[in-house]
XYZ file of N, CA and C in Angstrom:
642
model
N 0.848 -1.254 0.005
C -0.024 -0.071 -0.036
C 0.991 1.026 -0.043
N 0.425 2.542 -0.874
C 1.201 3.481 -0.654
C 0.645 4.601 0.540
N 1.309 4.940 0.927
C 0.898 6.039 1.883
C 0.844 7.448 1.401
N 1.693 7.922 -0.084
C 1.667 9.061 -0.126
C 0.572 9.340 -1.291
N -0.004 10.670 -1.219
C -1.204 10.763 -2.049
C -0.651 10.606 -3.696
N -1.534 9.824 -4.147
C -1.263 9.546 -5.731
C -1.173 10.708 -6.556
N -0.489 10.518 -7.539
C -0.507 11.816 -8.731
C -0.372 10.810 -10.027
N -0.763 11.483 -11.331
C -0.901 10.436 -12.391
C 0.716 10.127 -12.289
N 1.428 11.109 -12.666
C 3.046 10.481 -12.466
C 3.225 9.278 -11.708
N 2.571 9.523 -10.225
C 3.042 8.194 -9.523
C 2.731 6.781 -10.289
N 1.206 7.017 -10.632
C 0.785 6.082 -11.362
C 1.858 5.433 -12.550
N 1.973 6.376 -13.356
C 3.150 5.990 -14.580
C 4.181 5.453 -14.082
N 4.898 5.806 -13.216
C 6.102 4.991 -12.318
C 5.930 3.811 -12.188
N 5.197 3.794 -11.376
C 4.630 2.211 -10.566
C 4.021 1.391 -11.535
N 3.588 1.750 -12.723
C 3.014 1.149 -13.874
C 4.305 0.211 -14.693
N 5.172 0.853 -14.472
C 6.705 0.439 -14.986
C 7.473 -0.639 -14.370
N 6.570 -0.849 -12.980
C 7.497 -2.116 -12.303
C 6.409 -3.396 -12.389
N 7.142 -4.244 -13.002
C 6.232 -5.262 -13.210
C 5.775 -6.347 -11.925
N 4.996 -7.134 -12.116
C 4.425 -8.005 -10.895
C 3.682 -7.191 -9.858
N 2.856 -6.280 -10.146
C 2.069 -5.465 -9.013
C 0.902 -5.229 -10.009
N -0.121 -5.445 -9.078
C -1.426 -4.959 -9.571
C -2.169 -3.811 -8.177
N -2.094 -2.431 -9.093
C -2.053 -1.460 -8.531
C -3.738 -0.862 -8.625
N -4.458 -0.280 -7.822
C -5.673 0.052 -7.703
C -5.914 1.690 -7.053
N -6.804 2.412 -7.750
C -7.002 3.496 -7.168
C -8.557 3.634 -7.010
N -8.936 3.694 -5.493
C -10.475 3.908 -5.305
C -10.677 4.861 -4.807
N -11.863 5.672 -5.709
C -11.774 7.254 -5.941
C -13.232 7.348 -6.578
N -13.827 8.619 -6.518
C -14.906 8.979 -7.239
C -14.629 8.709 -8.468
N -15.867 8.303 -9.351
C -15.715 8.089 -10.836
C -14.813 9.262 -11.560
N -15.203 10.624 -11.727
C -14.504 11.520 -12.280
C -12.761 11.739 -11.899
N -12.646 11.400 -10.759
C -11.512 11.342 -10.043
C -10.418 10.088 -10.515
N -11.070 8.893 -10.631
C -10.375 7.925 -10.902
C -10.078 7.900 -12.537
N -11.054 8.224 -13.424
C -10.926 8.223 -14.787
C -10.016 9.304 -15.035
N -9.974 10.656 -14.498
C -8.951 11.581 -14.635
C -7.386 10.884 -14.199
N -7.248 10.211 -13.232
C -5.951 9.715 -13.147
C -5.405 8.576 -14.255
N -6.456 7.691 -14.321
C -6.510 6.865 -15.028
C -6.233 7.280 -17.009
N -6.891 8.387 -17.179
C -6.541 9.046 -18.435
C -5.029 9.414 -18.510
N -4.802 9.892 -17.558
C -3.347 10.622 -17.293
C -2.270 9.843 -17.563
N -2.520 8.583 -16.613
C -1.455 7.502 -16.416
C -1.504 6.872 -18.019
N -2.531 6.570 -18.426
C -2.649 6.111 -19.939
C -1.775 6.788 -20.845
N -2.242 8.297 -20.853
C -1.332 8.871 -21.850
C 0.326 8.708 -21.347
N 0.510 9.004 -20.329
C 2.061 8.899 -20.258
C 2.693 7.550 -20.634
N 1.542 6.341 -20.597
C 2.592 5.128 -20.897
C 2.478 5.157 -22.704
N 1.179 5.991 -23.231
C 1.328 6.198 -24.621
C 2.656 7.247 -25.169
N 2.779 7.988 -24.405
C 3.794 8.949 -24.848
C 5.154 8.059 -24.444
N 5.484 7.254 -23.971
C 6.533 6.183 -23.970
C 6.785 5.564 -24.840
N 5.743 5.353 -25.405
C 5.713 4.314 -27.032
C 5.273 3.057 -26.464
N 4.507 2.889 -25.282
C 4.047 1.549 -24.865
C 2.768 1.305 -25.365
N 2.696 -0.093 -25.736
C 1.407 -0.720 -26.408
C 0.178 -1.014 -25.101
N -0.637 -0.510 -24.863
C -1.139 -1.345 -23.221
C -2.602 -1.696 -23.888
N -3.149 -2.823 -22.834
C -4.351 -2.826 -23.040
C -5.488 -2.191 -22.115
N -6.590 -2.242 -22.763
C -7.520 -1.305 -21.775
C -8.789 -2.123 -21.754
N -9.280 -2.501 -20.635
C -10.777 -3.257 -20.432
C -11.612 -2.140 -19.784
N -13.005 -1.627 -20.300
C -13.448 -0.659 -19.520
C -14.779 -1.840 -19.168
N -14.592 -1.599 -17.347
C -15.698 -1.865 -16.667
C -16.914 -0.725 -16.549
N -16.280 0.402 -16.530
C -17.387 1.755 -16.324
C -18.045 2.171 -17.997
N -17.395 1.775 -19.258
C -17.944 1.949 -20.538
C -17.507 3.483 -20.925
N -16.363 3.966 -19.956
C -15.835 5.332 -20.264
C -14.481 5.363 -20.894
N -14.257 6.003 -21.862
C -13.112 6.418 -22.492
C -12.885 7.317 -22.827
N -11.882 8.454 -22.553
C -11.919 9.833 -23.161
C -10.796 9.791 -23.886
N -11.009 9.625 -25.143
C -10.266 9.818 -26.415
C -9.661 11.355 -26.285
N -10.814 12.195 -26.377
C -10.333 13.368 -26.467
C -9.063 14.296 -25.410
N -8.986 14.023 -24.273
C -8.195 14.044 -23.094
C -7.011 13.499 -23.617
N -6.905 12.295 -23.823
C -5.641 11.615 -24.172
C -4.851 12.667 -25.608
N -5.723 13.058 -26.747
C -5.336 13.519 -27.478
C -4.585 14.937 -27.287
N -5.439 15.499 -25.940
C -4.993 16.960 -25.819
C -3.804 16.759 -24.839
N -3.547 15.620 -24.106
C -2.249 15.628 -23.450
C -1.104 15.102 -24.728
N -1.677 14.259 -26.045
C -0.446 14.286 -26.719
C 0.120 15.847 -27.349
N -0.924 16.722 -27.686
C -1.106 17.837 -28.218
C 0.055 18.287 -27.553
N -0.180 18.438 -26.267
C 0.336 18.887 -24.975
C 2.248 19.070 -25.364
N 2.327 17.573 -25.384
C 3.469 17.145 -25.322
C 4.196 17.160 -27.261
N 3.418 17.701 -27.719
C 4.072 18.068 -29.308
C 4.202 16.164 -29.982
N 3.268 15.707 -29.553
C 3.073 14.550 -30.366
C 1.421 13.924 -30.913
N 1.975 13.174 -32.067
C 0.722 12.771 -32.782
C -0.332 12.262 -32.154
N -1.414 12.649 -31.244
C -2.501 11.752 -30.935
C -2.892 10.796 -31.566
N -2.918 10.453 -33.175
C -3.308 9.086 -33.606
C -2.230 7.967 -33.209
N -1.247 8.332 -33.090
C -0.159 7.452 -32.815
C -0.177 6.747 -31.286
N -0.739 7.743 -30.503
C -0.865 7.539 -29.204
C -1.765 6.844 -28.760
N -3.257 7.047 -29.887
C -4.680 6.228 -29.391
C -4.133 4.659 -30.061
N -3.378 4.409 -30.922
C -3.352 3.273 -31.753
C -2.326 2.754 -31.109
N -1.864 2.789 -30.077
C -1.230 2.180 -29.206
C -2.089 1.337 -28.009
N -3.445 1.546 -27.962
C -4.226 1.161 -27.307
C -5.008 0.013 -27.431
N -5.359 -1.226 -27.128
C -6.395 -2.136 -27.335
C -7.400 -1.978 -26.465
N -8.635 -1.715 -26.935
C -9.901 -1.417 -26.112
C -10.459 -2.550 -26.245
N -11.149 -2.597 -24.566
C -12.488 -3.567 -24.919
C -13.454 -3.241 -23.728
N -14.700 -3.614 -23.998
C -15.579 -3.042 -23.128
C -16.328 -4.432 -22.582
N -16.735 -4.232 -21.255
C -17.492 -5.324 -20.434
C -18.894 -4.627 -19.874
N -20.012 -5.193 -20.029
C -20.906 -4.554 -19.581
C -21.730 -5.523 -18.552
N -21.349 -6.514 -18.148
C -21.732 -7.084 -16.832
C -20.628 -7.991 -16.377
N -20.651 -8.386 -15.252
C -19.779 -8.718 -14.241
C -19.193 -10.073 -14.804
N -20.106 -10.759 -15.680
C -19.148 -12.095 -16.499
C -18.919 -12.055 -17.440
N -19.298 -10.505 -18.335
C -18.451 -10.205 -19.396
C -17.187 -10.067 -18.860
N -17.091 -9.266 -18.059
C -15.768 -8.810 -17.551
C -14.726 -9.776 -16.961
N -15.246 -10.404 -16.143
C -14.875 -11.993 -15.761
C -14.246 -12.478 -17.096
N -15.077 -12.791 -17.963
C -14.427 -13.954 -19.165
C -13.475 -13.297 -20.094
N -13.609 -11.627 -20.014
C -12.542 -11.152 -20.785
C -11.040 -11.068 -20.276
N -10.972 -11.041 -18.839
C -9.793 -11.220 -18.071
C -9.467 -12.517 -18.423
N -10.364 -13.567 -17.918
C -9.871 -14.985 -18.017
C -9.649 -15.644 -19.037
N -9.972 -14.931 -20.440
C -9.030 -15.688 -21.735
C -8.103 -14.398 -22.143
N -7.646 -13.694 -21.773
C -6.436 -13.301 -22.202
C -5.689 -14.274 -22.383
N -4.846 -14.140 -23.669
C -3.716 -14.958 -23.930
C -2.732 -14.688 -24.180
N -1.875 -15.404 -24.690
C 0.000 -14.622 -24.628
C -0.192 -13.837 -25.543
N -1.075 -14.209 -26.669
C -0.675 -13.045 -27.765
C -0.772 -11.703 -27.367
N -2.061 -11.354 -26.430
C -2.266 -10.230 -25.674
C -1.105 -9.532 -24.938
N -0.926 -10.718 -23.905
C 0.208 -10.499 -22.759
C 1.107 -10.349 -23.431
N 2.059 -10.715 -24.319
C 3.211 -10.370 -24.820
C 3.166 -9.298 -25.384
N 2.422 -8.831 -25.897
C 2.373 -7.269 -27.039
C 2.171 -5.982 -25.644
N 1.608 -6.480 -24.898
C 1.286 -4.907 -23.750
C 2.331 -4.966 -22.821
N 2.673 -3.360 -22.609
C 3.573 -3.436 -21.374
C 2.664 -3.161 -20.230
N 1.480 -2.798 -20.255
C 0.583 -2.907 -18.954
C -0.764 -2.871 -19.715
N -1.696 -3.668 -18.209
C -3.014 -3.414 -18.589
C -3.644 -2.557 -17.713
N -4.808 -2.161 -17.997
C -5.661 -1.173 -17.385
C -7.048 -1.487 -17.168
N -7.498 -1.598 -16.156
C -9.055 -2.031 -15.983
C -9.719 -0.750 -15.097
N -10.654 -0.255 -15.602
C -11.323 1.050 -15.349
C -12.840 0.308 -15.090
N -12.895 1.082 -13.949
C -14.407 0.754 -13.514
C -14.493 -0.729 -12.927
N -13.508 -1.375 -12.303
C -13.517 -2.679 -12.301
C -14.584 -3.150 -11.515
N -15.023 -2.676 -10.588
C -16.212 -3.054 -9.725
C -17.727 -2.787 -10.354
N -17.795 -1.701 -11.011
C -19.224 -1.218 -11.795
C -19.877 -2.451 -12.143
N -19.328 -3.337 -12.737
C -20.593 -4.488 -13.473
C -20.810 -5.007 -12.165
N -20.254 -5.708 -11.182
C -20.312 -6.318 -9.951
C -21.109 -5.487 -8.839
N -21.267 -4.169 -9.380
C -22.484 -3.764 -8.102
C -23.998 -3.929 -8.699
N -24.111 -4.481 -9.900
C -25.474 -5.001 -10.383
C -26.286 -5.886 -9.615
N -27.261 -5.444 -8.873
C -28.273 -6.200 -7.851
C -28.715 -7.480 -8.811
N -29.105 -7.133 -9.669
C -29.655 -8.260 -10.657
C -28.834 -9.484 -10.332
N -27.351 -9.675 -9.843
C -26.580 -10.951 -9.781
C -26.267 -11.021 -7.922
N -26.544 -12.035 -7.772
C -26.452 -12.456 -6.204
C -25.012 -11.953 -5.946
N -25.267 -11.311 -4.491
C -23.869 -11.004 -4.202
C -22.825 -12.141 -3.975
N -23.179 -13.328 -3.143
C -22.298 -14.094 -3.403
C -21.629 -14.655 -4.796
N -22.492 -14.588 -5.706
C -21.885 -15.006 -6.858
C -21.257 -13.937 -7.285
N -21.553 -12.393 -7.277
C -20.718 -11.140 -7.445
C -19.423 -11.650 -6.933
N -19.135 -11.852 -5.843
C -18.210 -11.619 -5.078
C -17.189 -13.034 -5.506
N -17.756 -14.140 -5.485
C -16.934 -15.317 -6.461
C -16.278 -14.941 -7.734
N -16.666 -14.143 -8.811
C -16.724 -13.705 -9.924
C -15.423 -12.742 -9.687
N -15.653 -11.989 -8.930
C -14.616 -10.706 -8.264
C -13.506 -11.809 -7.877
N -13.340 -12.326 -6.839
C -12.653 -13.136 -6.481
C -11.418 -14.022 -7.661
N -12.010 -14.408 -8.210
C -11.651 -15.315 -9.720
C -11.056 -14.292 -10.732
N -11.449 -13.188 -10.801
C -11.128 -12.052 -12.142
C -9.661 -11.405 -11.114
N -9.662 -11.142 -9.870
C -8.551 -10.527 -9.040
C -7.600 -11.638 -9.251
N -7.689 -12.589 -9.016
C -6.492 -13.627 -9.114
C -6.028 -13.786 -10.266
N -6.798 -13.714 -11.196
C -6.129 -13.926 -12.776
C -5.457 -12.573 -13.236
N -5.929 -11.531 -12.502
C -5.247 -9.971 -12.430
C -3.424 -9.943 -11.802
N -4.124 -10.628 -10.795
C -2.526 -10.993 -9.915
C -1.350 -11.759 -10.403
N -2.319 -12.876 -11.448
C -1.005 -13.972 -12.329
C -0.812 -12.899 -13.573
N -1.635 -12.342 -13.889
C -1.008 -11.428 -15.513
C 0.286 -10.587 -14.889
N -0.447 -10.087 -13.944
C 0.986 -9.212 -13.092
C 2.071 -9.947 -12.736
N 2.052 -10.804 -12.305
C 3.196 -12.155 -11.839
C 4.034 -12.340 -13.080
N 3.462 -12.316 -14.492
C 4.135 -12.664 -15.721
C 4.489 -11.561 -16.196
N 4.947 -10.388 -15.679
C 5.434 -9.150 -15.927
C 4.759 -7.984 -16.553
N 3.142 -8.035 -16.461
C 2.439 -6.869 -17.195
C 2.008 -6.380 -15.923
N 2.085 -4.894 -15.521
C 1.352 -4.371 -14.326
C 0.278 -4.078 -14.707
N -0.737 -4.119 -13.647
C -1.756 -3.965 -13.838
C -2.191 -2.684 -12.898
N -3.539 -1.869 -13.675
C -3.854 -0.841 -12.805
C -5.529 -0.736 -12.944
N -5.921 -1.039 -11.905
C -7.424 -0.836 -11.857
C -7.977 0.277 -11.205
N -9.181 0.941 -11.543
C -9.615 1.992 -10.840
C -11.011 1.355 -10.153
N -11.415 2.232 -9.106
C -12.515 1.246 -8.642
C -13.421 2.596 -8.004
N -14.527 2.527 -8.067
C -15.657 3.670 -7.781
C -16.419 3.104 -6.664
N -16.883 3.749 -5.430
C -17.522 3.207 -4.754
C -18.936 3.294 -5.228
N -19.498 2.183 -4.492
C -20.849 1.906 -4.786
C -21.877 2.461 -3.533
N -22.765 2.803 -4.555
C -24.109 3.728 -3.728
C -24.811 2.837 -2.435
N -24.541 1.678 -2.844
C -25.426 0.514 -2.265
C -24.562 -0.185 -1.066
N -25.206 -0.036 0.008
C -24.336 -0.378 0.809
C -24.403 -2.353 0.848
N -24.796 -2.897 0.299
C -25.287 -4.133 0.027
C -24.124 -4.621 -0.281
N -23.203 -4.219 -1.173
C -22.183 -4.141 -2.372
C -20.882 -3.627 -1.712
N -20.908 -3.184 -0.402
C -19.803 -2.294 -0.184
C -18.645 -3.392 0.147
N -18.999 -4.481 0.423
C -17.946 -5.397 0.819
C -17.320 -5.625 -0.466
N -17.524 -5.540 -1.504
C -16.815 -5.848 -3.217
C -15.421 -5.065 -2.989
N -15.705 -3.678 -2.833
C -14.233 -2.544 -2.681
C -13.340 -3.418 -1.525
N -13.770 -3.830 -0.645
C -12.834 -4.269 0.367
C -12.040 -5.729 0.084
N -13.096 -6.647 -0.622
C -12.272 -7.605 -1.480
C -11.250 -7.295 -2.180
N -11.581 -6.215 -3.053
C -10.604 -5.720 -4.315
C -9.193 -5.207 -3.293
N -9.623 -4.566 -2.254
C -8.469 -3.857 -1.603
C -7.306 -4.948 -1.263
N -7.919 -5.776 -0.820
C -7.134 -6.930 0.286
C -6.229 -7.936 -1.124
N -6.708 -7.786 -2.234
C -6.211 -8.635 -3.612
C -5.068 -7.991 -4.462
N -4.918 -6.463 -3.863
C -3.749 -5.881 -4.850
C -2.513 -5.336 -4.297
N -1.490 -5.465 -4.579
C -0.238 -5.030 -4.006
C -0.120 -3.766 -3.885
N -0.500 -2.651 -4.210
C -0.836 -1.155 -3.915
C -2.121 -0.634 -4.184
N -2.551 0.252 -3.151
C -4.182 0.478 -3.002
C -4.167 1.782 -2.831
N -4.688 3.021 -3.357
C -4.768 4.216 -3.212
C -6.140 4.405 -2.836
N -6.631 5.362 -1.700
C -8.229 5.653 -2.156
C -8.253 7.390 -1.755
N -8.977 7.456 -2.233
C -9.080 9.240 -2.448
C -10.710 9.305 -1.973
N -11.268 10.006 -1.051
C -12.490 10.203 -0.694
C -12.890 11.376 -0.117
N -12.071 12.262 0.167
C -12.072 13.665 0.837
C -12.683 14.409 -0.676
N -13.671 15.569 -0.426
C -14.193 16.063 -1.597
C -13.111 17.382 -2.099
N -12.444 17.981 -0.897
C -11.504 19.117 -1.427
C -10.591 18.560 -2.599
N -10.229 17.476 -1.870
C -9.079 16.966 -2.497
C -9.200 16.573 -3.829
N -10.333 15.816 -3.812
C -11.064 15.417 -5.412
C -11.295 16.784 -6.252
N -11.594 17.811 -5.993
C -11.959 18.934 -6.599
C -10.739 19.334 -6.915
N -9.431 19.523 -6.092
C -8.177 20.023 -6.351
C -7.477 19.495 -7.811
N -7.822 17.838 -7.462
C -7.192 16.918 -8.554
C -8.056 17.114 -9.873
N -9.364 17.381 -9.780
C -10.165 17.417 -11.220
C -9.388 18.918 -11.590
N -9.425 20.231 -11.083
C -8.828 21.224 -11.478
C -7.611 20.997 -11.953
N -6.579 20.232 -11.452
C -5.114 20.133 -11.772
C -5.026 19.429 -13.330
N -6.101 18.462 -13.677
C -6.112 17.732 -14.702
C -6.848 18.537 -15.672
N -7.922 19.626 -15.435
C -8.354 20.488 -16.201
C -7.664 21.255 -16.722
N -6.523 21.764 -15.843
C -5.749 22.785 -16.272
C -4.742 22.000 -17.232
N -4.318 20.759 -16.995
C -3.614 20.118 -17.949
C -3.860 20.202 -19.629
N -5.201 19.820 -19.415
C -6.077 19.659 -20.476
C -6.473 21.108 -21.303
N -6.224 22.173 -20.476
C -6.088 23.496 -21.007
C -4.927 24.121 -21.689
N -3.856 23.226 -21.492
C -2.573 23.727 -21.850
C -2.576 22.965 -23.555
N -3.502 22.291 -24.149
C -3.236 21.510 -25.125
C -3.706 22.787 -26.502
N -3.027 22.073 -27.716
C -3.663 23.270 -28.762
C -3.852 22.380 -29.825
N -4.452 22.863 -30.873
C -5.045 21.969 -31.978
C -6.599 21.918 -32.251
N -7.107 21.166 -33.184
C -8.288 20.922 -33.344
C -8.927 19.710 -32.804
N -9.955 19.355 -33.062
C -10.542 18.130 -32.476
C -9.719 16.767 -32.380
N -10.172 15.896 -31.567
C -9.355 14.619 -31.538
C -9.818 13.727 -32.777
N -8.775 12.976 -33.157
C -9.134 11.883 -34.382
C -10.403 10.982 -33.650
N -11.173 10.467 -34.675
C -12.337 9.795 -34.186
C -11.817 8.579 -33.301
N -12.573 8.196 -32.203
C -11.891 7.063 -31.511
C -11.905 5.705 -32.095
N -12.945 5.433 -32.835
C -12.996 4.016 -33.549
C -11.820 3.948 -34.918
N -11.440 4.942 -35.184
C -10.555 5.191 -36.112
C -8.810 4.977 -35.767
N -8.548 5.198 -34.520
C -7.398 5.233 -34.023
C -7.056 4.077 -33.073
N -8.034 3.308 -32.165
C -7.589 2.557 -31.199
C -7.790 1.257 -31.915
N -7.055 0.234 -31.370
C -7.407 -1.262 -31.724
C -8.527 -1.672 -30.729
N -9.007 -2.901 -31.186
C -10.131 -3.558 -30.182
C -9.256 -5.040 -29.955
N -9.647 -5.495 -28.313
C -8.999 -6.649 -28.088
C -9.870 -7.556 -28.775
């Protein structure tokens, strides 16, 4: 567990260390901003990465702005991202369970954003959701142990009946950050907004034309 307050650069450095599963537990806007910035840093280093969306959120425009601020071609950065979406906990479990050597040998890191979102679905029994999550986390640890660092983002559930899932996730990662203070979250959002505001140029390239899919 890390005791220092996380920054996107912390994540960027940590993701270069193999055999780690890192988690950021934060309100969705903050988790997304950190993940986007860390993902941009990976792209700027020339790394190909896998991204699995549990929250169906991918901000290609923010990535493009970061690329332009660094005087890099956004299309080149986005082309290094292999993107996949999962809309249910069963789909997310299956996507991660079936990642093969072709994927893992190509990637320098794996990002799973909104990991817990599909598991918050109350139509799935809690015991079933917890079991699938446990297997998913075990698979992510196995992937990290093979030398592909993993970053997951977790957003708190509004349902008390699902609160235990976040605790389960926290117990099964090598590094864990939690942000829950509104003042800190606001400062983080403002920092990321200022970063995006430094970029120049026209609209970002079309998302589907500039990234790959798993």
